[in-house]
Coordinates of C-alpha atoms and ligand atoms in Angstrom, one line a residue:
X904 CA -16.3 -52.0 -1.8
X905 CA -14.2 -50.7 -4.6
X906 CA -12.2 -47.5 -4.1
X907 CA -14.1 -44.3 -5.4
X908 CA -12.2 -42.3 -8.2
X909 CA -11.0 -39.2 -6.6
X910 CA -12.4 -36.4 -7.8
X911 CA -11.5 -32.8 -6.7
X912 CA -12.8 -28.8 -7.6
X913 CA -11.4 -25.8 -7.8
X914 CA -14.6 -23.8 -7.6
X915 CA -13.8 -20.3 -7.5
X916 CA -16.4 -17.2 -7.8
X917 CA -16.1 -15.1 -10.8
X918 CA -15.9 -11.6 -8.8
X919 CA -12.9 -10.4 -10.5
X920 CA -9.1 -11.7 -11.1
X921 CA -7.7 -14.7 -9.2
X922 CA -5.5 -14.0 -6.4
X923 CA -2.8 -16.2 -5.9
X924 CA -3.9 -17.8 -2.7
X925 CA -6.7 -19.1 -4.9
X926 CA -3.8 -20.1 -7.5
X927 CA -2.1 -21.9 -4.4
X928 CA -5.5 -23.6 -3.9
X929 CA -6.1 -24.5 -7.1
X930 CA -2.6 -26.6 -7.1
X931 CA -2.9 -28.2 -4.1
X932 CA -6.3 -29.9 -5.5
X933 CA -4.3 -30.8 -8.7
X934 CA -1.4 -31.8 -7.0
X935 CA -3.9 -34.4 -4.6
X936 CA -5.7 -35.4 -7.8
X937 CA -2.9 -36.5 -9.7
X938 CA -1.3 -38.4 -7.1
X939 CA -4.7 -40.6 -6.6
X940 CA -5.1 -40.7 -9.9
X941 CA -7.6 -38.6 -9.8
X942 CA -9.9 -35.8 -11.8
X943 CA -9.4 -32.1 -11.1
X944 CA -12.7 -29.6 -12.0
X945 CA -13.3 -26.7 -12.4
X946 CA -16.8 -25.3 -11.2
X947 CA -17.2 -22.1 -12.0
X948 CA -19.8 -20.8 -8.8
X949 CA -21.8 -17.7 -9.9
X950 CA -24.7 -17.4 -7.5
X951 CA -24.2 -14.0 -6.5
X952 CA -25.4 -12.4 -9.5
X953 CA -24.4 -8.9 -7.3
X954 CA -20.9 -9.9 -7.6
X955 CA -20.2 -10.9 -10.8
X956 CA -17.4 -9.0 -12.8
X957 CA -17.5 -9.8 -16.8
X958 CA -14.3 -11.4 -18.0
X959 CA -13.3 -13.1 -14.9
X960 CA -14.1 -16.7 -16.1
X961 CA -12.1 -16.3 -18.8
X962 CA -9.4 -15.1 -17.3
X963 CA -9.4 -17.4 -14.7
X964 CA -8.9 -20.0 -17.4
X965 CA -6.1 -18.3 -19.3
X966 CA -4.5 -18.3 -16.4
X967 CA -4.7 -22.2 -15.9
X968 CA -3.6 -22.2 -19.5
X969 CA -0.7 -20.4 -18.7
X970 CA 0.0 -22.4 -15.5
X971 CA -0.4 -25.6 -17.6
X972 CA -2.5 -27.0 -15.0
X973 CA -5.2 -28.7 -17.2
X974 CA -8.5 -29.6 -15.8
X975 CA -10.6 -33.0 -16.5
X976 CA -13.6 -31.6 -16.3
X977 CA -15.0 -27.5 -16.8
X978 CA -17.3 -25.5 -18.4
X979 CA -14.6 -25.3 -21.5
X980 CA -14.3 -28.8 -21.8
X981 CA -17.9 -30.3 -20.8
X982 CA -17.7 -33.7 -18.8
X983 CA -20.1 -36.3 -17.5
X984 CA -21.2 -34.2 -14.2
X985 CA -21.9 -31.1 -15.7
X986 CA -23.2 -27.7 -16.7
X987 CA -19.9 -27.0 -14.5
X988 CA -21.6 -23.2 -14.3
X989 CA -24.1 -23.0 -11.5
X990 CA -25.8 -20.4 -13.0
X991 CA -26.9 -23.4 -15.5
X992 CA -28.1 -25.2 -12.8
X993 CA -31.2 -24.1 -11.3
X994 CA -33.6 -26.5 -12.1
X995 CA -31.0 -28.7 -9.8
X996 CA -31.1 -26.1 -7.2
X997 CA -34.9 -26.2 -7.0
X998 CA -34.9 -29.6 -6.5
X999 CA -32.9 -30.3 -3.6
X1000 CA -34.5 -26.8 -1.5
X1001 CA -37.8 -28.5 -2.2
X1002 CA -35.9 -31.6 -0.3
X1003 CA -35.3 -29.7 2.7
X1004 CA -38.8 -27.8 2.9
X1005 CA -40.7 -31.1 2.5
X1006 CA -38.8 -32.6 5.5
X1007 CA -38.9 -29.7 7.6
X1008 CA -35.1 -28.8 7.4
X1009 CA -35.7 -25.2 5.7
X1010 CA -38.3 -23.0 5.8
X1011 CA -39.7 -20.1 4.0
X1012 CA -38.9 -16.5 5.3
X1013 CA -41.1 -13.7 4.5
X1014 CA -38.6 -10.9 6.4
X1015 CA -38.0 -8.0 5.1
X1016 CA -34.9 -6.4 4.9
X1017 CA -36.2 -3.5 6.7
X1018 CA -37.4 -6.0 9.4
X1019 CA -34.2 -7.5 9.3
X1020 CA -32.6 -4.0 10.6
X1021 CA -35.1 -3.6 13.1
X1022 CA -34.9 -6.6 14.7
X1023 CA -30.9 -5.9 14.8
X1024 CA -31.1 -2.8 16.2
X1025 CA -33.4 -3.6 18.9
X1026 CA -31.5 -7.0 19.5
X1027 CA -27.5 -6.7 20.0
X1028 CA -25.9 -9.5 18.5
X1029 CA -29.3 -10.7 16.9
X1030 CA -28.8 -13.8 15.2
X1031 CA -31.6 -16.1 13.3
X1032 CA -32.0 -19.4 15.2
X1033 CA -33.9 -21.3 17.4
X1034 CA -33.8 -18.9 19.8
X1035 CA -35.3 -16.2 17.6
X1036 CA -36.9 -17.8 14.7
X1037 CA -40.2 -18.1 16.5
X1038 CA -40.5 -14.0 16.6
X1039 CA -39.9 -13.8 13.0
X1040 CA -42.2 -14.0 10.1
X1041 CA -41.6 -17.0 8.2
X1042 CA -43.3 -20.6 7.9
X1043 CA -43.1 -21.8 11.2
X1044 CA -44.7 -18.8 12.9
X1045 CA -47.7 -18.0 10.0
X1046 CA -50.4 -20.1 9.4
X1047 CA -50.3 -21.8 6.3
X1048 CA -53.1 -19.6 4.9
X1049 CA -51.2 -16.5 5.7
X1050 CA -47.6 -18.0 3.6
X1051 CA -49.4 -19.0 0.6
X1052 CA -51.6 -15.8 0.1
X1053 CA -47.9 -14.1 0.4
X1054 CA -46.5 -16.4 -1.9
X1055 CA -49.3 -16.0 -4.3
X1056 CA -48.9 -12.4 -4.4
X1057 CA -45.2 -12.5 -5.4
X1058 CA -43.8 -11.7 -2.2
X1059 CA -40.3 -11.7 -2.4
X1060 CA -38.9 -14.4 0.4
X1061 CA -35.9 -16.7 1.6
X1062 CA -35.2 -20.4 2.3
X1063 CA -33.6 -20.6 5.4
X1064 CA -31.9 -24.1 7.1
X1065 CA -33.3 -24.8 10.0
X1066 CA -30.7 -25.8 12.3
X1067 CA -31.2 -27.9 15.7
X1068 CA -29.7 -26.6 18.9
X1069 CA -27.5 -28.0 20.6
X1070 CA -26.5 -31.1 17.7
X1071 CA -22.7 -32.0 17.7
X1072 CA -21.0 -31.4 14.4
X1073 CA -17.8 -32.6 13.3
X1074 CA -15.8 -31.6 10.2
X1075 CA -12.9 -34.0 9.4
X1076 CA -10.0 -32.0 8.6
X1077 CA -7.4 -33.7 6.9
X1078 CA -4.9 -30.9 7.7
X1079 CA -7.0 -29.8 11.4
X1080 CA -8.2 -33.0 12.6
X1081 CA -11.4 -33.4 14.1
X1082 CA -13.2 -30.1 14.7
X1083 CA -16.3 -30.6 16.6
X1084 CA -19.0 -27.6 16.6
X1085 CA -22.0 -27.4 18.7
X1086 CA -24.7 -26.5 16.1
X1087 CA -26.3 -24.1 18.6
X1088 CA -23.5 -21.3 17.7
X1089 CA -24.9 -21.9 13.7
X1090 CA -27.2 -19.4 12.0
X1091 CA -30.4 -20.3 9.9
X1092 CA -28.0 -19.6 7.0
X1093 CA -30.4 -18.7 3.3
X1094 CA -29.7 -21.0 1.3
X1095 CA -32.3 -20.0 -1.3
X1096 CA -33.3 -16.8 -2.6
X1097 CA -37.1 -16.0 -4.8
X1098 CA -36.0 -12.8 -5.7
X1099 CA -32.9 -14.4 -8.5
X1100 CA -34.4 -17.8 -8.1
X1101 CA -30.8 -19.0 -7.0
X1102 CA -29.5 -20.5 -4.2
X1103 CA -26.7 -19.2 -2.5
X1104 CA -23.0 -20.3 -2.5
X1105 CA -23.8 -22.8 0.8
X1106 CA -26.6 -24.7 -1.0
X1107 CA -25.2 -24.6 -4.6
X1108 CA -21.8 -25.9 -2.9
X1109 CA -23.1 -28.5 -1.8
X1110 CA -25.6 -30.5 -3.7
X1111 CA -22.6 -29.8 -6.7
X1112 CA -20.0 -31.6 -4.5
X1113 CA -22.0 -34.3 -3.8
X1114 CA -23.8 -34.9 -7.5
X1115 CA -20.4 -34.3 -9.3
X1116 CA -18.8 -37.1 -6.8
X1117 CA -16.3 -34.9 -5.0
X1118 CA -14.7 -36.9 -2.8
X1119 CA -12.2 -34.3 -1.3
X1120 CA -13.3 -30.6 -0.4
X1121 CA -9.3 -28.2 -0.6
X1122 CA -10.0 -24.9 -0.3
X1123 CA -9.3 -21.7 1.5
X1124 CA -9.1 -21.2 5.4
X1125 CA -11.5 -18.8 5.2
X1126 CA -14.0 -21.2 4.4
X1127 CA -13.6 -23.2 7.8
X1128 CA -16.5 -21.6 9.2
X1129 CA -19.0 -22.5 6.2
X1130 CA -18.1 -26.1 7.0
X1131 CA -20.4 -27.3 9.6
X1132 CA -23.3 -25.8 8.5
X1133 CA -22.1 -28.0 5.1
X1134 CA -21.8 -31.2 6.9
X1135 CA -25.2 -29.9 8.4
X1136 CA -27.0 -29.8 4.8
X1137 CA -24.7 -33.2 3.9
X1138 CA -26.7 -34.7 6.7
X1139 CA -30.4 -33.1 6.2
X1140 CA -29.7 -34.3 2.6
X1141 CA -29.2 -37.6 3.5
X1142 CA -26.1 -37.6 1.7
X1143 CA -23.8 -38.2 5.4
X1144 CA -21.8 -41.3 4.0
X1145 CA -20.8 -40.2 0.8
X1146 CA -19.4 -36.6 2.7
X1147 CA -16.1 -35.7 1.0
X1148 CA -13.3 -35.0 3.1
X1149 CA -12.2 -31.7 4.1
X1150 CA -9.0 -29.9 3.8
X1151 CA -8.8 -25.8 4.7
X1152 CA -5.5 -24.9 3.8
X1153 CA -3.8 -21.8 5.6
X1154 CA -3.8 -18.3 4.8
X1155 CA -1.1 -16.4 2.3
X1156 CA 0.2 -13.9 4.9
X1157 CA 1.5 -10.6 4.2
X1158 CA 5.6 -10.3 4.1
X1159 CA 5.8 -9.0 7.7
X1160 CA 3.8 -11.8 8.8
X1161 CA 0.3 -10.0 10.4
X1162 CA -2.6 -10.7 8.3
X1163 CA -4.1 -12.0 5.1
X1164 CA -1.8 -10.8 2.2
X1165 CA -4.0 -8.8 0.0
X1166 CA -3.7 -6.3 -3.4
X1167 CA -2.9 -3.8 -1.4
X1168 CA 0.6 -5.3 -0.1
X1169 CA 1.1 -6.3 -3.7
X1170 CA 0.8 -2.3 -4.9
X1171 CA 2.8 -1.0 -1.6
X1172 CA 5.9 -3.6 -1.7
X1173 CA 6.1 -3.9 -6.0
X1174 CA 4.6 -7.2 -6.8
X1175 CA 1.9 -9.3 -8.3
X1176 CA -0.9 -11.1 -6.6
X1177 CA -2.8 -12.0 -10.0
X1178 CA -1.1 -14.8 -11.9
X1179 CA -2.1 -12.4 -15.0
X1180 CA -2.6 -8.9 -15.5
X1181 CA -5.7 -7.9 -15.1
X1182 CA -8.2 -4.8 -16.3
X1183 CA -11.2 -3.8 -14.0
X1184 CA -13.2 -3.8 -16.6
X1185 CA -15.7 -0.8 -13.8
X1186 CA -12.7 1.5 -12.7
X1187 CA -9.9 0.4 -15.5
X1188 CA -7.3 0.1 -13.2
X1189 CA -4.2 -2.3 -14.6
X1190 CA -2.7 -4.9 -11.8
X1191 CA 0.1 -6.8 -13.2
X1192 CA 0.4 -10.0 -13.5
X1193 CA 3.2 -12.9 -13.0
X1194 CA 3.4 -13.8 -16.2
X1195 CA 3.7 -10.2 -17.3
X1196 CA 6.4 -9.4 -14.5
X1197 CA 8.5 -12.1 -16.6
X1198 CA 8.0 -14.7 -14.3
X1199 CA 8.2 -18.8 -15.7
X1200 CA 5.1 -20.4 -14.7
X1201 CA 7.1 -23.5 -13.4
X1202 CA 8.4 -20.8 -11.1
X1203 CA 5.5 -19.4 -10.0
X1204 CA 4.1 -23.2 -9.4
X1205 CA 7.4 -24.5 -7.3
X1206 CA 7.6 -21.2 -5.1
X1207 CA 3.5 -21.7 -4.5
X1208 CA 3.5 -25.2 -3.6
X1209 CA 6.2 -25.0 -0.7
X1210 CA 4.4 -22.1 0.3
X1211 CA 2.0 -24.0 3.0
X1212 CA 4.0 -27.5 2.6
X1213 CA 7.2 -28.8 3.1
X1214 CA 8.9 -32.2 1.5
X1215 CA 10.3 -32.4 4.7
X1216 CA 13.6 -32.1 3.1
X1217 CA 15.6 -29.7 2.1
X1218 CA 14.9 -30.4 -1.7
X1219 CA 13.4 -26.5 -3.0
X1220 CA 13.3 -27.5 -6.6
X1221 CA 10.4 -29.2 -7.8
X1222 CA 9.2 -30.6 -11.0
X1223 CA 5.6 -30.6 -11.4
X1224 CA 6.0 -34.2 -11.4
X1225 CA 8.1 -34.7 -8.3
X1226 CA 5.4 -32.2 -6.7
X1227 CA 2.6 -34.6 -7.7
X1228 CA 4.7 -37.7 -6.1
X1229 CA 5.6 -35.8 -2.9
X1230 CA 2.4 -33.8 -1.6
X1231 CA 1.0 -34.8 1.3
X1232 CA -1.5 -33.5 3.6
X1233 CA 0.6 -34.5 6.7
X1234 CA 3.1 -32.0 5.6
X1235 CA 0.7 -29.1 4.7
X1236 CA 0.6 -26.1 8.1
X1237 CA -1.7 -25.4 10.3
X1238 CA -0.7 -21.8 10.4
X1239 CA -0.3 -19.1 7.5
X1240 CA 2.8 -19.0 5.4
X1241 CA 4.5 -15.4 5.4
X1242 CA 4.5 -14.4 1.7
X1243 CA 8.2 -14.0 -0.1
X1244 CA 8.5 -12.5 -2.9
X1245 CA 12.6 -12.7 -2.9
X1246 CA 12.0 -16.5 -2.9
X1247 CA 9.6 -16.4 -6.0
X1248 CA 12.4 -14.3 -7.8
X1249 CA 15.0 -17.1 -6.5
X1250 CA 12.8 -19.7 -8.6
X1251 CA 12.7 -17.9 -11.0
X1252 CA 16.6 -17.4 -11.3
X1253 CA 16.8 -21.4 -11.2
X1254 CA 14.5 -21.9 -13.5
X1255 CA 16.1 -19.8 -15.8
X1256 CA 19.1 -21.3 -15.4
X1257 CA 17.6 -24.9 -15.7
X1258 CA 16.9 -23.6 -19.4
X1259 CA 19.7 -24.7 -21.7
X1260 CA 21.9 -21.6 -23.2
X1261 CA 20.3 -22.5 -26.9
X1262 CA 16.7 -22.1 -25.6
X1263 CA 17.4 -18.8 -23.3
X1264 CA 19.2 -17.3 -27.2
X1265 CA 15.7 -18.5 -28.9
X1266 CA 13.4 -16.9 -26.7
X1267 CA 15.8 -13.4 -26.6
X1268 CA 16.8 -13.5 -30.1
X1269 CA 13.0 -11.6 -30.6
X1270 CA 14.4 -8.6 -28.6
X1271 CA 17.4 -8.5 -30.2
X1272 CA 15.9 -8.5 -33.7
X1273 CA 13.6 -5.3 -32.9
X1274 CA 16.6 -3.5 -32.1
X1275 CA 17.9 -4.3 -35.7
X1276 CA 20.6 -6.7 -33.8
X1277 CA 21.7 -9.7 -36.5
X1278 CA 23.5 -12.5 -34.2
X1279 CA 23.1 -15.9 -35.2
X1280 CA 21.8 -18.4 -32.3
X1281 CA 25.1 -19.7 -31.6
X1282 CA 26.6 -16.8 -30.6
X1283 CA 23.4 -15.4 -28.3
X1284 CA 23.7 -18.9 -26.7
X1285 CA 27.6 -18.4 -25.4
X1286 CA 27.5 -15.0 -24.5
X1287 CA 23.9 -15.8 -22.2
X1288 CA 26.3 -18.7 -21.0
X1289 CA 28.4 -15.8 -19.7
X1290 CA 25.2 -13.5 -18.4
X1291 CA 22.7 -15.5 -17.3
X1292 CA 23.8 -16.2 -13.4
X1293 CA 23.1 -12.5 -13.0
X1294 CA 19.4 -12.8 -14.6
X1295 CA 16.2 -13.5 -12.2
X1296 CA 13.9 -12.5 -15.4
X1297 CA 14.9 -12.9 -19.3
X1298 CA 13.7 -9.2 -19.9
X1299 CA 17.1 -8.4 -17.8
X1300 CA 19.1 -10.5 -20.0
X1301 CA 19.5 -7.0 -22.5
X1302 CA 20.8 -4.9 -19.8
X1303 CA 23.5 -7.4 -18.9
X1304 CA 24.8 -8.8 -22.2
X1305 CA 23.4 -5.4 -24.2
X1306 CA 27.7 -4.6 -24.6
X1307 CA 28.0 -7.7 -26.8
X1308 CA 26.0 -6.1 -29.1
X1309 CA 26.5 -2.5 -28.9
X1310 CA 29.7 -0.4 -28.0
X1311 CA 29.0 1.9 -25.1
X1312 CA 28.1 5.3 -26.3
X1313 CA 28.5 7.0 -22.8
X1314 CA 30.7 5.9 -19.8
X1315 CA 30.0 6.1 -16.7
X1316 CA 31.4 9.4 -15.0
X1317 CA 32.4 8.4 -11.6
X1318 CA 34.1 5.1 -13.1
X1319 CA 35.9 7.6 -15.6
X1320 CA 36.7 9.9 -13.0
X1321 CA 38.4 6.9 -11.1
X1322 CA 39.8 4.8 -13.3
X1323 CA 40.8 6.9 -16.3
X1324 CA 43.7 8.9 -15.1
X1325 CA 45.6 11.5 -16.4
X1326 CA 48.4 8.8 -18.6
X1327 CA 45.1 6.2 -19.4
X1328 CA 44.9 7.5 -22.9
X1329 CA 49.0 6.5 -23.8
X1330 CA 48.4 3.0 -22.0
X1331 CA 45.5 2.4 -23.9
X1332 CA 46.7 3.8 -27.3
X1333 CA 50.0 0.8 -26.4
X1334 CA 47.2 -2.1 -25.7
X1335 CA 45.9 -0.8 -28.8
X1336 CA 49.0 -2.1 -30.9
X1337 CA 49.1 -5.1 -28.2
X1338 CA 46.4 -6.3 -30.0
X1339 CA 46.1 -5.6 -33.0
X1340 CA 49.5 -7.8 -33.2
X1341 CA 47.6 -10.5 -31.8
X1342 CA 47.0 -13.6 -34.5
X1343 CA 45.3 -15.6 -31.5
X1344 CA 42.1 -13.9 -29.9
X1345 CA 41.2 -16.6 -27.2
X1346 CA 40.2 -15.0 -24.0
X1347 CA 43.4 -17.1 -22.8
X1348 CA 45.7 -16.0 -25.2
X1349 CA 44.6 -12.3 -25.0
X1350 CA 45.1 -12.6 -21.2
X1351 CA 48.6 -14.3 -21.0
X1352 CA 49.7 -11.7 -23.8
X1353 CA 47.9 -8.4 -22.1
X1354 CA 49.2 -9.4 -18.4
X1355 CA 52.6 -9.7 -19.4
X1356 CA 52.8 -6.5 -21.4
X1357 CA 51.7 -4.8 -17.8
X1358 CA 54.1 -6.9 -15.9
X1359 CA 56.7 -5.8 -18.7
X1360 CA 56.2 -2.4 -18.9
X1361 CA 55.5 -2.4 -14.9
X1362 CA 51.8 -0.6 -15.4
X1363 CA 49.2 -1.3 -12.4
X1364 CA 47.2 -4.3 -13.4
X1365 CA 44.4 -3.3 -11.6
X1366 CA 44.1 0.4 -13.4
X1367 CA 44.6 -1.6 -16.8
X1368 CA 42.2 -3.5 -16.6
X1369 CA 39.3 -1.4 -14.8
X1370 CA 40.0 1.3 -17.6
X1371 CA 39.7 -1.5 -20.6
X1372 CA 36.6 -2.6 -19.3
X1373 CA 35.3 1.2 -19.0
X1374 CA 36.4 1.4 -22.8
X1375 CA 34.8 -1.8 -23.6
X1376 CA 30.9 -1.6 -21.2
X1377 CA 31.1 2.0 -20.5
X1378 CA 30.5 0.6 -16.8
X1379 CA 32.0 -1.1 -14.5
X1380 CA 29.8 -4.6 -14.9
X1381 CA 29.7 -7.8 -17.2
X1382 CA 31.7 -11.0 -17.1
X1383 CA 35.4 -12.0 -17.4
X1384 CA 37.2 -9.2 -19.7
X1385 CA 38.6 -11.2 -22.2
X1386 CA 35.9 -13.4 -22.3
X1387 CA 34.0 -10.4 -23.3
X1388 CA 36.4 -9.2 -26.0
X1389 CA 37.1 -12.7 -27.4
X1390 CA 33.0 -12.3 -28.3
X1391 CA 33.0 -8.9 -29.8
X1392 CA 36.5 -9.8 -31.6
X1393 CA 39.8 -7.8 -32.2
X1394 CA 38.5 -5.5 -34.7
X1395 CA 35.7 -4.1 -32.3
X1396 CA 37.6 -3.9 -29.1
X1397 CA 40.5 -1.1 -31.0
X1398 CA 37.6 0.2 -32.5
X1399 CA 36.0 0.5 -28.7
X1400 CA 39.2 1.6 -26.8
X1401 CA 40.0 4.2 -29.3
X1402 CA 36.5 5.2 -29.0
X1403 CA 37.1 5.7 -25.1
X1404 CA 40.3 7.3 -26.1
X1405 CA 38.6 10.0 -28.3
X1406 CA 35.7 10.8 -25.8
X1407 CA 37.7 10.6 -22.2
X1408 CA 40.7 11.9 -23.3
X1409 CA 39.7 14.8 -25.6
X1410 CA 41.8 18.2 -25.2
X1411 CA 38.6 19.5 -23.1
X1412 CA 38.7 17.2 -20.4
X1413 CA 42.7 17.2 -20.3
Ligands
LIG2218 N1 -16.9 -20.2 -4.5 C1 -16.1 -20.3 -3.3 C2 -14.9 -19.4 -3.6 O1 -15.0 -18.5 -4.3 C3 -15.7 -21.8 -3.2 C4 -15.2 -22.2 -1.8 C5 -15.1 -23.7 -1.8 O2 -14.1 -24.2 -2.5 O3 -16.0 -24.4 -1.3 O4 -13.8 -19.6 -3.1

């Protein structure tokens, strides 16, 4: 037998933004695919008409764009096994219920919802099954008279699976192993509704996996449960042999480690859990986004995939490429990984430093233009050589270099209050003619001349030069001084220390 193509889905619901535990997923599947040499699809799964939330298919793949993980097959790009929408699929749906009723594996259920309550309330823990179905109103208890006079008059009903008691089911885990179920704990799950004419998320999931050819089911913990009554349908469908695989990867768990991370551990500790921002489009609420906190989406995708697997080295950084050679199920936890946002900062720092000096200049020089700032590339490029070990996000790259650019208009007062001492202003007024004799303005120069004027004139080195680079930043921060004032050149360091002079030496503060 030849070796089937494999062929994974990401098939999220459109209810809303994606979190990015469904991002996580959604890499994982590429990361498998592209190792096998695989196709990665997108399926979008809008059943539950109740639940849909305009603009969230889109979004989902603008954030894919952004991500630049490309999918073989969606509902943007068409492909062999589609609509890729369920809600285009009905007809399909139709098909395979009708399936299940002709054999006797579903049946129609005429219950109310009102019934439904009843029966709960006067049954703890009531559950539809075998042990209950026959007190219920549905095919197997009416005659067949009584279902198609109800059916006739439009009565709203429900496909439900009929599931066998006491059947042994096992769902292959590739990350769990074998888990074996005895179907007797298993509800007759709907899997069909009259009242939409759609089937629900357990049907549709199905019959798409199997007649788009998925041959490897990664998804969510949280769907563990759903899978045996899926290997159920699988079965009743006759569709057993060609059964994808199963992988439930573990849960994204809040930073303290107890529970399922959610929005509202985003909002109460400062970070994103959408890759993008996002609008409710119902309450208008903004949640921010990765992209829009500055983050690199390499980033985002190297901290993600190590969240849940391990190389099982110490290697952290990851190309996408190296991440497509190295994955492995073997390596992915069982249990949930604790959720760090420090770490996705740390890749973010490295990524930013894996950018060359010239392309970090090109992509700041648009800031620096809208504050009327004319540099030329070359010299953004060596003064972010100097900065950008301090920078976890570009948009922090003008607060640390924004002194190459601009001379400090205030300083700050408990720096000036310890550093610039009653005889600062005569010192400063001598460097002054220090350098303005200097012909050379290397940062080395500068330094072998200005340290042996203080050893000379026996003035504090450390004073010196804490009060020049007050003069210079206004604050006690930056790189190496004279790298600094090689940058801004000799003409705008006087200018700066006599505009320190002027300000923290005026007759008012003496
Ligand atoms: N529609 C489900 C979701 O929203 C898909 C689960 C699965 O991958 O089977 O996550």
């Amino acid at each position: 037998m030849t070796q089937q193509k494999t062929r994974v889905r990401f098939a999220p619901s459109p209810t809303g933004p994606l979190h990015i535990g469904g991002v996580r997923t959604a890499l994982y599947n590429y990361l498998f695919a592209k190792q096998q040499g695989g196709d990665f699809i997108l399926r979008i799964e809008d059943t539950d008409t109740s639940r849909f939330v305009p603009g969230s298919e889109e979004y989902i793949q603008q954030a894919f764009d952004w991500l630049g993980l490309p999918f073989d097959e969606s509902p943007r790009k068409g492909g062999a096994y589609g609509p890729y929408k369920q809600s285009q699929r009905r007809e399909i749906y139709k098909e395979h219920v009708h399936r299940l009723l002709e054999s006797k594996a579903a049946y129609i259920a005429f219950d109310t919802p009102l019934e439904l309550d009843a029966k709960r309330k006067e049954t703890p823990n009531f559950q539809y099954d075998a042990s209950t179905r026959g007190q219920m109103r549905n095919t197997l208890t009416l005659s067949r008279e009584e279902a198609r006079t109800l059916i006739e008059r439009k009565t709203q009903y429900v496909v439900r699976v009929k599931i066998e008691p006491d059947k042994e089911i096992v769902v292959d885990d590739m990350i769990r192993g074998k888990v074996v179920i005895n179907s007797s704990v298993l509800d007759d799950k709907v899997i069909y509704k009259s009242a939409d004419e759609l089937p629900t998320y357990h049907l549709a999931n199905v019959v798409d996996d199997h007649l788009m050819r998925i041959t490897h089911v990664i998804r969510g913990e949280e769907w563990l449960p759903s899978a045996p009554l899926h290997v159920w349908l699988y079965r009743k469908l006759g569709w057993k042999k060609s059964m994808p695989r199963f992988a439930h990867l573990p849960l994204l768990l809040k930073p303290e480690g107890n529970g399922k991370l959610s929005k509202r551990d985003g909002d109460r500790l400062g970070f994103p859990v959408f890759p993008l921002e996002w609008n409710n489009p119902a309450s208008g609420e903004k949640s921010s986004g990765y992209r829009e906190e500055g983050y690199l989406p390499e980033a985002v995708i190297n901290f993600l995939a190590l969240l849940g697997w391990n190389p099982g080295t110490d290697q952290e950084l990851f190309t996408l490429d190296e991440l497509v050679q190295a994955f492995s199920f073997e390596r992915c936890s069982k249990s949930g990984a604790k959720f760090d946002i420090e770490k996705a900062k740390w890749y973010n720092h490295q990524y930013i430093l894996k950018m060359t000096n010239h392309e970090l200049a090109e992509r700041f020089l648009p800031t620096l233009e809208e504050k009327g700032i004319a540099v030329s590339t070359e010299k953004v490029a060596r003064i972010i050589g100097l900065v950008k070990e301090r920078v976890h996000f570009e948009k922090e790259l003008w607060e640390q270099s924004s002194f190459f650019f601009e001379a400090p208009t205030t300083y700050d007062e408990k720096t000036a209050r310890k550093r610039w001492k009653e005889d600062t202003a005569g010192h400063m007024q001598q460097l002054i003619e220090v350098y303005e004799s200097m012909d050379n303005f290397s940062a080395n120069h500068q330094e072998t001349i200005v340290k042996k004027w203080i050893n000379d004139n026996g003035l504090n080195m450390g004073g010196i030069m804490n009060a020049l680079r007050l003069a210079i930043v206004g604050e006690p921060k930056g790189p190496g001084m004279f790298l600094i004032t090689e940058l801004i050149g000799k003409k705008e360091t006087v200018r700066r220390i006599q505009g320190a002079i002027d300000t923290l030496s005026r007759p008012a503060n003496k």
